[in-house]
Coordinates of C-alpha atoms in Angstrom, one line a residue:
X1 CA 107.9 -7.6 173.1
X2 CA 110.1 -10.3 172.6
X3 CA 108.7 -11.8 168.9
X4 CA 108.2 -15.2 170.4
X5 CA 106.0 -14.2 173.2
X6 CA 104.0 -12.2 171.0
X7 CA 101.2 -14.7 170.3
X8 CA 101.5 -16.1 173.4
X9 CA 101.2 -13.3 175.2
X10 CA 98.8 -10.9 172.9
X11 CA 95.9 -10.8 175.1
X12 CA 98.1 -9.8 178.2
X13 CA 99.0 -6.3 176.7
X14 CA 102.8 -6.6 178.1
X15 CA 105.1 -3.5 178.6
X16 CA 108.7 -4.1 177.6
X17 CA 110.3 -1.7 179.9
X18 CA 114.0 -1.7 178.7
X19 CA 116.3 -1.4 181.8
X20 CA 119.3 0.8 181.3
X21 CA 123.0 -0.1 181.3
X22 CA 124.8 -1.6 184.5
X23 CA 126.5 2.1 185.1
X24 CA 123.6 4.1 184.6
X25 CA 121.0 1.3 186.6
X26 CA 123.5 1.5 189.5
X27 CA 123.7 5.2 190.2
X28 CA 119.6 5.4 190.0
X29 CA 118.9 2.4 192.4
X30 CA 118.7 4.5 195.4
X31 CA 116.8 7.3 194.0
X32 CA 114.6 3.7 193.2
X33 CA 114.3 2.3 196.9
X34 CA 113.7 6.2 197.9
X35 CA 110.6 6.2 195.1
X36 CA 109.7 2.7 196.5
X37 CA 109.2 3.3 200.4
X38 CA 107.8 6.1 199.5
X39 CA 104.7 4.6 197.2
X40 CA 104.7 1.7 200.0
X41 CA 104.3 4.8 202.5
X42 CA 101.6 6.7 201.4
X43 CA 99.8 3.4 200.1
X44 CA 99.5 1.8 204.0
X45 CA 99.0 5.6 205.0
X46 CA 95.9 6.0 202.7
X47 CA 92.9 6.1 205.1
X48 CA 89.8 4.6 202.8
X49 CA 86.1 5.3 203.2
X50 CA 84.9 3.4 200.2
X51 CA 83.0 0.2 200.1
X52 CA 86.2 -1.7 200.4
X53 CA 87.3 -0.2 204.1
X54 CA 86.0 -0.7 207.5
X55 CA 86.6 0.6 210.3
X56 CA 88.3 -0.1 213.5
X57 CA 88.4 1.2 217.4
X58 CA 92.4 0.9 218.1
X59 CA 92.8 0.1 221.7
X60 CA 95.4 1.9 224.1
X61 CA 98.7 1.1 224.1
X62 CA 101.3 3.6 225.6
X63 CA 101.7 7.7 224.7
X64 CA 105.3 9.7 223.9
X65 CA 105.6 12.9 223.6
X66 CA 107.5 14.9 221.1
X67 CA 108.2 18.4 219.7
X68 CA 108.0 20.1 216.6
X69 CA 108.7 23.5 215.3
X70 CA 105.0 24.4 216.0
X71 CA 104.5 23.0 219.9
X72 CA 104.2 19.8 221.9
X73 CA 103.4 16.6 220.5
X74 CA 102.3 13.2 221.7
X75 CA 101.8 9.6 219.8
X76 CA 99.6 7.4 220.9
X77 CA 101.0 4.0 220.0
X78 CA 97.7 2.0 220.0
X79 CA 96.7 -1.6 218.4
X80 CA 94.1 -3.6 216.7
X81 CA 93.6 -7.2 215.6
X82 CA 92.5 -5.9 212.3
X83 CA 95.7 -4.3 211.6
X84 CA 98.1 -7.0 209.6
X85 CA 100.7 -8.1 211.3
X86 CA 105.0 -7.6 210.2
X87 CA 106.5 -10.6 208.9
X88 CA 107.2 -13.3 212.0
X89 CA 111.1 -13.1 212.1
X90 CA 113.4 -13.2 215.3
X91 CA 114.5 -9.9 216.9
X92 CA 118.6 -11.3 215.7
X93 CA 117.2 -11.9 211.7
X94 CA 115.8 -8.2 212.5
X95 CA 119.1 -7.2 213.2
X96 CA 121.1 -8.8 210.0
X97 CA 118.4 -7.7 208.0
X98 CA 118.6 -3.5 209.2
X99 CA 122.8 -4.3 209.4
X100 CA 122.7 -5.3 205.7
X101 CA 120.1 -2.9 204.7
X102 CA 117.6 -4.6 203.7
X103 CA 113.9 -3.5 202.5
X104 CA 112.6 -6.5 203.5
X105 CA 110.9 -5.9 206.8
X106 CA 107.4 -3.5 207.5
X107 CA 105.8 -3.0 210.1
X108 CA 101.9 -2.4 209.2
X109 CA 100.6 0.9 211.1
X110 CA 97.5 3.0 210.5
X111 CA 98.2 6.6 211.1
X112 CA 95.3 8.7 212.1
X113 CA 94.2 12.5 211.4
X114 CA 95.9 15.3 214.4
X115 CA 93.6 16.5 217.1
X116 CA 94.0 18.7 219.2
X117 CA 94.6 18.2 223.1
X118 CA 95.4 19.8 226.5
X119 CA 98.6 18.5 227.7
X120 CA 98.6 18.1 232.1
X121 CA 99.2 21.8 232.6
X122 CA 96.3 22.4 230.5
X123 CA 98.3 23.5 226.9
X124 CA 97.0 23.0 223.7
X125 CA 98.9 20.1 221.9
X126 CA 98.3 18.0 219.1
X127 CA 98.1 14.0 219.5
X128 CA 98.0 11.2 217.1
X129 CA 97.2 7.7 217.1
X130 CA 99.5 5.4 215.3
X131 CA 98.0 1.8 214.9
X132 CA 99.8 -1.7 215.2
X133 CA 98.6 -5.6 215.1
X134 CA 97.4 -6.4 218.6
X135 CA 99.9 -9.3 218.5
X136 CA 102.5 -7.1 217.5
X137 CA 102.3 -4.9 220.1
X138 CA 102.1 -7.4 222.7
X139 CA 105.5 -9.1 221.6
X140 CA 106.6 -5.1 221.4
X141 CA 105.6 -4.8 224.9
X142 CA 108.6 -7.1 225.8
X143 CA 111.4 -5.5 223.9
X144 CA 112.9 -2.6 223.9
X145 CA 114.5 -3.2 220.6
X146 CA 110.6 -2.9 219.1
X147 CA 109.3 -0.4 221.2
X148 CA 112.2 1.8 219.8
X149 CA 111.7 0.8 216.0
X150 CA 108.1 1.6 216.1
X151 CA 108.3 4.7 217.4
X152 CA 111.0 5.7 215.2
X153 CA 108.8 4.1 211.8
X154 CA 105.4 6.1 213.2
X155 CA 106.8 9.1 213.4
X156 CA 108.7 9.2 210.1
X157 CA 105.3 8.1 208.5
X158 CA 104.1 10.7 210.1
X159 CA 106.3 13.3 209.4
X160 CA 106.2 12.0 205.9
X161 CA 102.4 12.3 205.8
X162 CA 101.6 15.7 207.0
X163 CA 104.8 16.9 206.1
X164 CA 105.8 17.4 209.7
X165 CA 109.3 18.3 211.4
X166 CA 109.0 16.0 214.4
X167 CA 112.1 15.8 217.2
X168 CA 113.9 12.4 217.2
X169 CA 113.9 12.4 221.0
X170 CA 111.2 11.6 223.2
X171 CA 109.5 10.0 226.4
X172 CA 107.0 8.0 227.0
X173 CA 104.4 9.0 229.2
X174 CA 104.0 7.3 233.0
X175 CA 100.7 5.8 233.3
X176 CA 98.9 7.4 231.1
X177 CA 98.3 5.1 228.2
X178 CA 97.3 7.7 225.8
X179 CA 96.6 11.7 225.3
X180 CA 92.6 12.9 224.9
X181 CA 90.5 10.3 223.1
X182 CA 91.3 7.1 220.4
X183 CA 89.2 7.8 217.2
X184 CA 87.8 5.2 214.8
X185 CA 90.4 4.6 212.0
X186 CA 89.3 3.0 208.2
X187 CA 91.6 0.7 207.4
X188 CA 91.1 -1.3 204.3
X189 CA 88.5 -4.3 205.0
X190 CA 89.3 -6.3 202.0
X191 CA 93.7 -7.1 202.2
X192 CA 94.7 -9.6 199.1
X193 CA 96.2 -12.9 200.7
X194 CA 99.8 -12.4 201.4
X195 CA 101.8 -13.3 199.2
X196 CA 105.5 -14.8 201.0
X197 CA 107.2 -17.1 198.0
X198 CA 105.8 -17.8 194.2
X199 CA 108.0 -21.0 193.8
X200 CA 106.1 -23.6 191.8
X201 CA 104.4 -21.0 189.3
X202 CA 102.4 -22.1 186.2
X203 CA 105.4 -21.6 183.4
X204 CA 103.2 -22.4 179.9
X205 CA 104.2 -25.7 178.3
X206 CA 105.7 -23.8 174.9
X207 CA 107.9 -21.4 177.0
X208 CA 109.2 -23.4 179.8
X209 CA 113.1 -22.5 179.6
X210 CA 115.8 -24.8 178.1
X211 CA 117.5 -26.9 180.4
X212 CA 120.5 -24.4 180.0
X213 CA 118.9 -21.6 181.6
X214 CA 118.7 -21.3 185.6
X215 CA 115.1 -20.5 186.6
X216 CA 115.8 -18.1 189.4
X217 CA 114.7 -17.7 192.7
X218 CA 111.6 -15.2 193.1
X219 CA 110.8 -13.9 196.2
X220 CA 106.9 -11.6 196.0
X221 CA 104.9 -9.9 198.1
X222 CA 102.7 -7.3 199.0
X223 CA 104.3 -4.7 200.2
X224 CA 100.6 -2.7 201.0
X225 CA 96.9 -4.0 199.5
X226 CA 98.0 -1.9 196.1
X227 CA 101.1 -2.7 196.0
X228 CA 102.9 -5.8 195.1
X229 CA 106.8 -6.1 195.1
X230 CA 109.6 -8.6 193.5
X231 CA 113.1 -9.7 194.4
X232 CA 114.7 -11.9 191.8
X233 CA 118.0 -13.3 192.9
X234 CA 120.8 -13.3 190.0
X235 CA 124.1 -13.8 191.4
X236 CA 125.6 -14.6 188.3
X237 CA 125.4 -11.0 187.0
X238 CA 126.9 -7.4 188.0
X239 CA 124.4 -5.5 186.6
X240 CA 121.6 -5.6 184.4
X241 CA 123.3 -4.8 181.4
X242 CA 121.4 -7.1 179.0
X243 CA 118.3 -8.0 181.2
X244 CA 114.8 -8.1 179.3
X245 CA 111.7 -7.6 181.7
X246 CA 108.1 -8.1 180.5
X247 CA 105.4 -7.4 182.5
X248 CA 101.3 -8.2 181.9
X249 CA 98.3 -8.5 183.7
X250 CA 99.3 -11.6 186.2
X251 CA 102.3 -12.4 184.1
X252 CA 106.1 -12.0 184.0
X253 CA 109.0 -12.8 181.9
X254 CA 112.5 -12.1 182.5
X255 CA 115.4 -13.2 180.7
X256 CA 118.8 -12.7 181.2
X257 CA 122.3 -11.8 179.2
X258 CA 123.7 -14.9 177.4
X259 CA 120.3 -16.9 178.5
X260 CA 122.0 -17.3 182.2
X261 CA 118.2 -17.1 183.3
X262 CA 115.1 -17.2 182.4
X263 CA 111.8 -16.8 184.3
X264 CA 108.0 -16.6 183.5
X265 CA 105.6 -16.8 185.9
X266 CA 102.1 -16.3 186.0
X267 CA 100.7 -13.9 189.4
X268 CA 97.5 -14.6 190.3
X269 CA 97.1 -11.0 190.7
X270 CA 95.7 -8.1 189.0
X271 CA 99.0 -5.9 187.6
X272 CA 99.3 -2.3 186.4
X273 CA 102.1 -3.0 183.8
X274 CA 102.6 0.6 183.1
X275 CA 102.9 1.7 186.3
X276 CA 105.6 -0.9 187.1
X277 CA 109.0 -0.3 187.9
X278 CA 112.1 -2.0 188.0
X279 CA 116.1 -1.3 189.0
X280 CA 119.0 -3.6 189.3
X281 CA 120.5 -3.7 192.9
X282 CA 124.4 -4.3 192.4
X283 CA 125.3 -4.9 196.1
X284 CA 122.4 -7.8 196.5
X285 CA 122.2 -9.0 192.8
X286 CA 118.6 -8.8 192.9
X287 CA 116.6 -7.6 189.9
X288 CA 113.8 -5.4 192.1
X289 CA 110.4 -5.1 190.5
X290 CA 107.7 -2.6 191.9
X291 CA 104.3 -3.4 190.6
X292 CA 101.0 -1.1 191.7
X293 CA 98.0 -3.4 191.4
X294 CA 94.6 -2.8 189.5
X295 CA 91.3 -2.7 191.5
X296 CA 89.0 -5.2 191.5
X297 CA 86.6 -3.2 189.7
X298 CA 89.1 -1.3 187.0

C-alpha cells in the first residue's frame, strides 16, 4: 500500500495488485480476456433459487434445429421483459465493435435446463430454452444480423454451460415457434443498477491529483449481477510498466508512471478486492479491471 494512502484508506483494506512488466502483461492479456469472458458467462448463466431470485415464464419466439454427437438438438429462443436489455447501439456501431474485437457488447440471456422431447417424426431429441429481453427480441425480429448473433451467442453459452459440442450449422423451424413446452426459469430479482459511466466520481480533497497529472477516462459497467468491469483509457502508455493499482471495497485508485495519470474513484458498490484482476491491453491502450462484487449479506 502506498504510504500516502495508508491512513486515509485503512478502513477500506485496499489490495495492491502489482502489475507485471509490460512484456509479460502483453502475453497474458489474451488469457485474461478469456478468463474474463468465462467468468461473465458463468455469472450470467447462474440459476438462482434464493430470496434474490424470481421465477419468470418466457414467451415463445422461434425455434432452431441443430445437432450434437448425441443427436438432434432444438433451441427455443424465447423472451421476457424481466431479462435486462443489452446496450442500445445501432447495427453499424455493433459491427464496428465486433470488427475492432471489442468486448464491450453483451446480450443478457437466461439459459434453461435441457428437457427431453419428441420431434415431428416421434424421435427423441433434446431441447433448450434461451430467453432474451422482450424489447430486444422485437428488434431482433427485423434483423437477420441480430438474429444470427443471438443464436451464435446462445449456442456458445449452452456449450459452455453444459459442456456440449453443437453443430454451428442450424435452420429455423417454419410455423413452429417452440418445441415441447417452455419451462419457468429463475433469474435475479434484485438487479443492481447498470452503471454506464462514472465521470464525476467523488475524489477525497486530500488526495486530489496535482494539475500535472491527467485524470483518465473511466468506463465502468455491470457485466453480470456479480461482476463489475472497468476500462481505463491510457493513450499515453504503451504498456503496464510503472502502473500501480489499488482496489478497496468501494474505491479504485490508479497511478501512472512518471505521474502521467492519477485516478481516485469512489464506487457505489461493494467490491471483492481479493478476487479482482487487471491487465493492460496494448492495442487499445486500456487498463482492464474485473471486480467481482460482494453480496449484500456478506
